[in-house]
Amino acid sequence: MADDGEEFEFEYTKVTKTTRTINQRRLSQRQESEDKAPEPKFRTLYGRDPKEFENVDVEKLLGQLTADELAQLSEEVDPDDNLLPPSQRCKDQTSKSATGPLNRKQLLTFLTKFAQEQEDWPELKPFQSGVKRGKIFEPKEQETTNSSDEKIILDLDDGTEEALDDASEADLVDLAGILGLHSMLNQDQFHNSILNKGQRLGTDKFESIVKAPVPRKLPFEPDNITDPEATAKQVIANDPNLTELNWNNIKFVPRETFKKMFAGLKQNTHLKTLHLSNTGLTDGPAEVLVEALKENTTLRTISLESNYLSGPMLRTLIQALLVQQRVLEFRACNQRPIVMGNRIEMEIAKAVEQNKTLLRLGLCFDVPCARQKVTDHIQNNNDNIRLKRIGSYEG
């Protein structure tokens, strides 16, 4: 089959009754090879020169054929010739009439029964139980050398050799740890050697077994006893003693309490740190926080981790920081919608690039471009503060 319009020639060679070999060659290559190759002895087709068939009228010849001859000729058509219609390339050779619609179950039953009734192919050697055929695999013999017989020759000074002869096994374990021979020591022996703690009794041997240390039982952290209603009233009243508000891990905080506290942030001038991690905060009360961030000028740290804020709400909160640009740290990881999306993350990165005061941002980005932009800009903000501090020292 030729897609570039070049001519091809097919040479048919009958191998068996049911198989046929098709050798495809380009006419241009054939002509070149014929020019170089010697003239063949037999150059005839059915006893005639092939050039005589070039001007034969094919339509006239087809008109002289009978129906049986045309049917036989159609079976000889090359199925890979894309110049023929599919009806001629894939001719239906079924002579039986249809017995009805396709019944898949009945067809599978017939094929299974037909396969079981077929005789097995004759084998050259009949199967015999317990008889191994072919060459049996035999692994190559490997030369085994006794490692204990090998001697290691070290060029040591006289004093060093005498010290090693008189050293105990505990001293040798310490020496192996100092030299960094990890494969000869376990973890406890190596750390005791590096920290110069001395080997414990029973572990000063090279064949000692490492045992996992028993973990210490730490007490559970106490529950957060902060009263949300009382502290919300302090925020609304602008209490000067309240500079840090921690509602972390307080479950079932009412939505109205969130809204009242966020509304009080608009006029609050003393609160600097706001922790609201794992409090069940959603987008509804967070809309009031967006308006508060646009007016508050004292907040420096905001933590909203492990809540139920959506990607668009996180984007809106970070964009709200651009109005005053006073917040230094904003954390909002581990929200319920894990994936924010490419568009949301790029918009957050664009908002962060416009913020000149943000020094730390706690968000997980899936888009590498957004993550790189945020990292570079926050690094630039930290570098600017460092340069100002150095300049003030020099002045």
CSV table of N, CA and C in Angstrom, one decimal, residues 84-189:
chain,number,residue,atom,x,y,z
A,84,LEU,N,-9.7,-0.1,-3.6
A,84,LEU,CA,-10.9,-0.8,-3.8
A,84,LEU,C,-11.9,-0.5,-2.7
A,85,PRO,N,-13.2,-0.6,-3.0
A,85,PRO,CA,-14.2,-0.3,-1.9
A,85,PRO,C,-14.2,-1.4,-0.9
A,86,PRO,N,-14.6,-1.1,0.3
A,86,PRO,CA,-14.6,-2.2,1.4
A,86,PRO,C,-15.5,-3.4,1.0
A,87,SER,N,-16.5,-3.2,0.2
A,87,SER,CA,-17.4,-4.3,-0.1
A,87,SER,C,-16.6,-5.4,-0.9
A,88,GLN,N,-15.6,-5.0,-1.7
A,88,GLN,CA,-14.8,-5.9,-2.4
A,88,GLN,C,-13.6,-6.4,-1.7
A,89,ARG,N,-13.1,-5.6,-0.8
A,89,ARG,CA,-11.9,-6.0,0.0
A,89,ARG,C,-12.4,-7.0,1.1
A,90,CYS,N,-13.5,-6.8,1.7
A,90,CYS,CA,-14.0,-7.7,2.7
A,90,CYS,C,-15.3,-8.4,2.2
A,91,LYS,N,-15.2,-9.2,1.3
A,91,LYS,CA,-16.4,-9.8,0.7
A,91,LYS,C,-16.9,-10.9,1.6
A,92,ASP,N,-18.2,-11.0,1.7
A,92,ASP,CA,-18.9,-12.0,2.5
A,92,ASP,C,-18.8,-13.3,1.8
A,93,GLN,N,-18.1,-14.3,2.3
A,93,GLN,CA,-18.0,-15.6,1.6
A,93,GLN,C,-18.9,-16.6,2.2
A,94,THR,N,-19.9,-16.2,3.1
A,94,THR,CA,-20.8,-17.2,3.7
A,94,THR,C,-21.9,-17.6,2.7
A,95,SER,N,-22.0,-18.9,2.4
A,95,SER,CA,-22.9,-19.4,1.5
A,95,SER,C,-24.3,-19.8,2.1
A,96,LYS,N,-24.2,-20.0,3.4
A,96,LYS,CA,-25.5,-20.4,4.1
A,96,LYS,C,-26.4,-19.2,4.4
A,97,SER,N,-27.6,-19.4,4.4
A,97,SER,CA,-28.6,-18.4,4.7
A,97,SER,C,-28.6,-18.1,6.2
A,98,ALA,N,-29.0,-16.9,6.6
A,98,ALA,CA,-29.0,-16.6,8.0
A,98,ALA,C,-30.1,-17.3,8.7
A,99,THR,N,-29.8,-17.8,9.9
A,99,THR,CA,-30.8,-18.6,10.7
A,99,THR,C,-31.5,-17.8,11.7
A,100,GLY,N,-31.2,-16.5,11.8
A,100,GLY,CA,-31.9,-15.6,12.8
A,100,GLY,C,-30.9,-14.6,13.4
A,101,PRO,N,-31.3,-13.8,14.4
A,101,PRO,CA,-30.5,-12.9,15.0
A,101,PRO,C,-29.3,-13.6,15.8
A,102,LEU,N,-28.3,-12.8,16.1
A,102,LEU,CA,-27.2,-13.3,16.8
A,102,LEU,C,-27.5,-13.7,18.2
A,103,ASN,N,-27.2,-14.9,18.6
A,103,ASN,CA,-27.4,-15.4,20.0
A,103,ASN,C,-26.1,-15.7,20.6
A,104,ARG,N,-25.6,-14.8,21.4
A,104,ARG,CA,-24.2,-14.9,21.9
A,104,ARG,C,-24.0,-16.2,22.7
A,105,LYS,N,-25.0,-16.5,23.6
A,105,LYS,CA,-24.9,-17.7,24.5
A,105,LYS,C,-24.8,-18.9,23.6
A,106,GLN,N,-25.7,-19.0,22.6
A,106,GLN,CA,-25.7,-20.2,21.8
A,106,GLN,C,-24.4,-20.3,21.0
A,107,LEU,N,-23.8,-19.2,20.5
A,107,LEU,CA,-22.6,-19.2,19.8
A,107,LEU,C,-21.4,-19.7,20.7
A,108,LEU,N,-21.4,-19.2,21.9
A,108,LEU,CA,-20.3,-19.7,22.8
A,108,LEU,C,-20.4,-21.2,23.1
A,109,THR,N,-21.7,-21.6,23.3
A,109,THR,CA,-21.9,-23.1,23.5
A,109,THR,C,-21.4,-23.9,22.3
A,110,PHE,N,-21.7,-23.4,21.1
A,110,PHE,CA,-21.3,-24.2,19.9
A,110,PHE,C,-19.8,-24.2,19.8
A,111,LEU,N,-19.1,-23.0,20.0
A,111,LEU,CA,-17.7,-23.0,19.9
A,111,LEU,C,-17.0,-23.9,21.0
A,112,THR,N,-17.6,-23.9,22.2
A,112,THR,CA,-17.0,-24.7,23.2
A,112,THR,C,-17.1,-26.2,22.9
A,113,LYS,N,-18.3,-26.6,22.4
A,113,LYS,CA,-18.5,-28.0,22.0
A,113,LYS,C,-17.6,-28.3,20.8
A,114,PHE,N,-17.5,-27.4,19.9
A,114,PHE,CA,-16.7,-27.7,18.7
A,114,PHE,C,-15.2,-27.9,19.1
A,115,ALA,N,-14.7,-27.0,20.0
A,115,ALA,CA,-13.3,-27.1,20.4
A,115,ALA,C,-13.1,-28.4,21.2
A,116,GLN,N,-14.0,-28.9,22.0
A,116,GLN,CA,-13.8,-30.1,22.8
A,116,GLN,C,-13.9,-31.3,21.9
A,117,GLU,N,-14.6,-31.3,20.8
A,117,GLU,CA,-14.7,-32.4,19.9
A,117,GLU,C,-13.5,-32.5,19.0
A,118,GLN,N,-12.7,-31.4,18.8
A,118,GLN,CA,-11.6,-31.5,17.9
A,118,GLN,C,-10.5,-32.4,18.5
A,119,GLU,N,-9.8,-33.0,17.7
A,119,GLU,CA,-8.7,-33.9,18.1
A,119,GLU,C,-7.4,-33.0,18.4
A,120,ASP,N,-6.7,-33.5,19.3
A,120,ASP,CA,-5.4,-32.8,19.6
A,120,ASP,C,-4.4,-33.0,18.5
A,121,TRP,N,-3.5,-32.0,18.4
A,121,TRP,CA,-2.5,-32.1,17.4
A,121,TRP,C,-1.6,-33.3,17.7
A,122,PRO,N,-1.2,-34.0,16.8
A,122,PRO,CA,-0.3,-35.2,17.1
A,122,PRO,C,1.1,-34.7,17.5
A,123,GLU,N,1.6,-35.3,18.6
A,123,GLU,CA,2.9,-34.9,19.1
A,123,GLU,C,4.0,-35.9,18.6
A,124,LEU,N,5.2,-35.3,18.4
A,124,LEU,CA,6.3,-36.1,18.0
A,124,LEU,C,6.7,-37.1,19.1
A,125,LYS,N,6.6,-36.7,20.3
A,125,LYS,CA,6.9,-37.5,21.4
A,125,LYS,C,5.7,-37.5,22.4
A,126,PRO,N,5.1,-38.7,22.6
A,126,PRO,CA,3.9,-38.7,23.5
A,126,PRO,C,4.3,-38.4,24.9
A,127,PHE,N,3.4,-37.8,25.7
A,127,PHE,CA,3.6,-37.4,27.0
A,127,PHE,C,3.8,-38.7,27.9
A,128,GLN,N,4.8,-38.7,28.8
A,128,GLN,CA,5.0,-39.7,29.7
A,128,GLN,C,5.3,-39.1,31.1
A,129,SER,N,4.5,-39.6,32.0
A,129,SER,CA,4.6,-39.1,33.4
A,129,SER,C,6.0,-39.4,34.0
A,130,GLY,N,6.6,-38.3,34.6
A,130,GLY,CA,7.9,-38.5,35.2
A,130,GLY,C,9.1,-38.4,34.3
A,131,VAL,N,8.9,-38.2,33.0
A,131,VAL,CA,10.0,-38.2,32.1
A,131,VAL,C,10.3,-36.7,31.8
A,132,LYS,N,11.5,-36.2,32.0
A,132,LYS,CA,11.9,-34.9,31.7
A,132,LYS,C,12.5,-34.8,30.3
A,133,ARG,N,12.0,-33.8,29.6
A,133,ARG,CA,12.4,-33.6,28.2
A,133,ARG,C,13.4,-32.3,28.2
A,134,GLY,N,14.2,-32.4,27.2
A,134,GLY,CA,15.1,-31.3,27.0
A,134,GLY,C,16.3,-31.3,28.0
A,135,LYS,N,17.1,-30.3,27.9
A,135,LYS,CA,18.3,-30.2,28.7
A,135,LYS,C,17.9,-29.7,30.1
A,136,ILE,N,18.4,-30.4,31.1
A,136,ILE,CA,18.1,-30.0,32.5
A,136,ILE,C,19.1,-28.9,32.9
A,137,PHE,N,18.6,-27.8,33.6
A,137,PHE,CA,19.4,-26.7,34.0
A,137,PHE,C,20.3,-27.1,35.1
A,138,GLU,N,21.5,-26.8,35.0
A,138,GLU,CA,22.5,-27.1,36.1
A,138,GLU,C,23.3,-25.8,36.3
A,139,PRO,N,23.1,-25.2,37.5
A,139,PRO,CA,23.8,-24.0,37.8
A,139,PRO,C,25.3,-24.2,37.8
A,140,LYS,N,26.0,-23.1,37.5
A,140,LYS,CA,27.5,-23.2,37.5
A,140,LYS,C,28.0,-23.2,38.9
A,141,GLU,N,29.0,-23.9,39.1
A,141,GLU,CA,29.7,-24.0,40.4
A,141,GLU,C,30.5,-22.8,40.6
A,142,GLN,N,30.2,-22.2,41.8
A,142,GLN,CA,30.9,-21.0,42.1
A,142,GLN,C,32.0,-21.3,43.2
A,143,GLU,N,33.1,-20.7,43.0
A,143,GLU,CA,34.2,-21.0,43.9
A,143,GLU,C,34.0,-20.3,45.2
A,144,THR,N,33.9,-21.1,46.2
A,144,THR,CA,33.7,-20.5,47.6
A,144,THR,C,35.0,-20.4,48.3
A,145,THR,N,35.1,-19.2,48.8
A,145,THR,CA,36.4,-18.9,49.6
A,145,THR,C,36.0,-18.6,51.0
A,146,ASN,N,36.7,-19.0,51.9
A,146,ASN,CA,36.5,-18.8,53.3
A,146,ASN,C,37.0,-17.4,53.7
A,147,SER,N,36.1,-16.5,54.1
A,147,SER,CA,36.5,-15.2,54.4
A,147,SER,C,37.4,-15.1,55.6
A,148,SER,N,37.3,-16.1,56.5
A,148,SER,CA,38.1,-16.1,57.7
A,148,SER,C,39.6,-16.4,57.4
A,149,ASP,N,39.8,-17.1,56.2
A,149,ASP,CA,41.2,-17.4,55.9
A,149,ASP,C,41.9,-16.2,55.3
A,150,GLU,N,41.2,-15.2,54.8
A,150,GLU,CA,41.8,-14.1,54.1
A,150,GLU,C,42.4,-13.2,55.2
A,151,LYS,N,43.6,-12.7,55.0
A,151,LYS,CA,44.3,-11.9,55.9
A,151,LYS,C,44.4,-10.5,55.4
A,152,ILE,N,44.1,-9.5,56.2
A,152,ILE,CA,44.1,-8.1,55.9
A,152,ILE,C,45.4,-7.5,56.4
A,153,ILE,N,46.2,-7.0,55.6
A,153,ILE,CA,47.5,-6.5,56.0
A,153,ILE,C,47.4,-5.0,56.0
A,154,LEU,N,47.6,-4.4,57.2
A,154,LEU,CA,47.6,-2.9,57.4
A,154,LEU,C,48.9,-2.4,57.8
A,155,ASP,N,49.3,-1.3,57.2
A,155,ASP,CA,50.6,-0.7,57.4
A,155,ASP,C,50.4,0.3,58.6
A,156,LEU,N,50.7,-0.2,59.8
A,156,LEU,CA,50.5,0.6,61.0
A,156,LEU,C,51.8,0.9,61.7
A,157,ASP,N,51.8,1.9,62.4
A,157,ASP,CA,53.0,2.2,63.2
A,157,ASP,C,53.1,1.2,64.4
A,158,ASP,N,54.3,1.1,65.0
A,158,ASP,CA,54.5,0.2,66.1
A,158,ASP,C,53.6,0.5,67.2
A,159,GLY,N,53.4,1.8,67.6
A,159,GLY,CA,52.6,2.1,68.7
A,159,GLY,C,51.1,1.9,68.5
A,160,THR,N,50.7,2.1,67.2
A,160,THR,CA,49.3,1.9,66.9
A,160,THR,C,49.0,0.4,67.0
A,161,GLU,N,49.9,-0.4,66.5
A,161,GLU,CA,49.6,-1.9,66.5
A,161,GLU,C,49.6,-2.4,67.9
A,162,GLU,N,50.4,-1.9,68.8
A,162,GLU,CA,50.4,-2.3,70.2
A,162,GLU,C,49.1,-1.9,70.9
A,163,ALA,N,48.7,-0.7,70.5
A,163,ALA,CA,47.4,-0.2,71.2
A,163,ALA,C,46.2,-1.0,70.7
A,164,LEU,N,46.2,-1.4,69.5
A,164,LEU,CA,45.1,-2.2,69.0
A,164,LEU,C,45.1,-3.6,69.6
A,165,ASP,N,46.3,-4.1,69.9
A,165,ASP,CA,46.4,-5.5,70.5
A,165,ASP,C,45.9,-5.5,71.9
A,166,ASP,N,46.1,-4.4,72.6
A,166,ASP,CA,45.7,-4.3,74.0
A,166,ASP,C,44.3,-3.7,74.2
A,167,ALA,N,43.6,-3.3,73.1
A,167,ALA,CA,42.3,-2.7,73.2
A,167,ALA,C,41.2,-3.7,73.4
A,168,SER,N,40.2,-3.4,74.2
A,168,SER,CA,39.1,-4.2,74.5
A,168,SER,C,38.1,-4.1,73.3
A,169,GLU,N,37.1,-5.0,73.4
A,169,GLU,CA,36.1,-5.0,72.3
A,169,GLU,C,35.3,-3.7,72.3
A,170,ALA,N,35.0,-3.2,73.5
A,170,ALA,CA,34.3,-1.9,73.6
A,170,ALA,C,35.1,-0.8,73.0
A,171,ASP,N,36.4,-0.8,73.2
A,171,ASP,CA,37.2,0.3,72.5
A,171,ASP,C,37.2,0.1,71.0
A,172,LEU,N,37.2,-1.1,70.5
A,172,LEU,CA,37.2,-1.3,69.1
A,172,LEU,C,35.8,-0.9,68.5
A,173,VAL,N,34.7,-1.1,69.3
A,173,VAL,CA,33.4,-0.6,68.8
A,173,VAL,C,33.4,0.9,68.7
A,174,ASP,N,34.0,1.6,69.7
A,174,ASP,CA,34.1,3.1,69.6
A,174,ASP,C,34.9,3.5,68.4
A,175,LEU,N,36.0,2.8,68.2
A,175,LEU,CA,36.9,3.2,67.1
A,175,LEU,C,36.2,3.0,65.8
A,176,ALA,N,35.4,1.9,65.6
A,176,ALA,CA,34.6,1.7,64.4
A,176,ALA,C,33.6,2.7,64.2
A,177,GLY,N,32.9,3.2,65.3
A,177,GLY,CA,32.0,4.3,65.1
A,177,GLY,C,32.6,5.6,64.7
A,178,ILE,N,33.8,5.9,65.3
A,178,ILE,CA,34.5,7.1,64.9
A,178,ILE,C,34.9,7.1,63.5
A,179,LEU,N,35.4,5.9,63.0
A,179,LEU,CA,35.8,5.8,61.6
A,179,LEU,C,34.6,5.7,60.6
A,180,GLY,N,33.4,5.6,61.1
A,180,GLY,CA,32.2,5.6,60.2
A,180,GLY,C,31.9,4.3,59.6
A,181,LEU,N,32.3,3.2,60.3
A,181,LEU,CA,32.0,1.9,59.7
A,181,LEU,C,30.6,1.5,60.1
A,182,HIS,N,29.6,2.0,59.4
A,182,HIS,CA,28.2,1.8,59.8
A,182,HIS,C,27.8,0.3,59.7
A,183,SER,N,28.4,-0.4,58.7
A,183,SER,CA,27.9,-1.8,58.5
A,183,SER,C,28.4,-2.7,59.6
A,184,MET,N,29.3,-2.3,60.4
A,184,MET,CA,29.8,-3.2,61.5
A,184,MET,C,29.1,-2.9,62.8
A,185,LEU,N,28.4,-1.8,62.9
A,185,LEU,CA,27.7,-1.4,64.2
A,185,LEU,C,26.3,-1.2,64.0
A,186,ASN,N,25.6,-1.4,65.2
A,186,ASN,CA,24.2,-1.0,65.1
A,186,ASN,C,24.0,0.5,65.4
A,187,GLN,N,22.7,0.9,65.4
A,187,GLN,CA,22.5,2.3,65.6
A,187,GLN,C,22.9,2.9,66.9
A,188,ASP,N,22.6,2.1,68.0
A,188,ASP,CA,22.9,2.6,69.3
A,188,ASP,C,24.4,2.7,69.5
A,189,GLN,N,25.1,1.7,69.1
A,189,GLN,CA,26.6,1.7,69.2
A,189,GLN,C,27.2,2.9,68.5
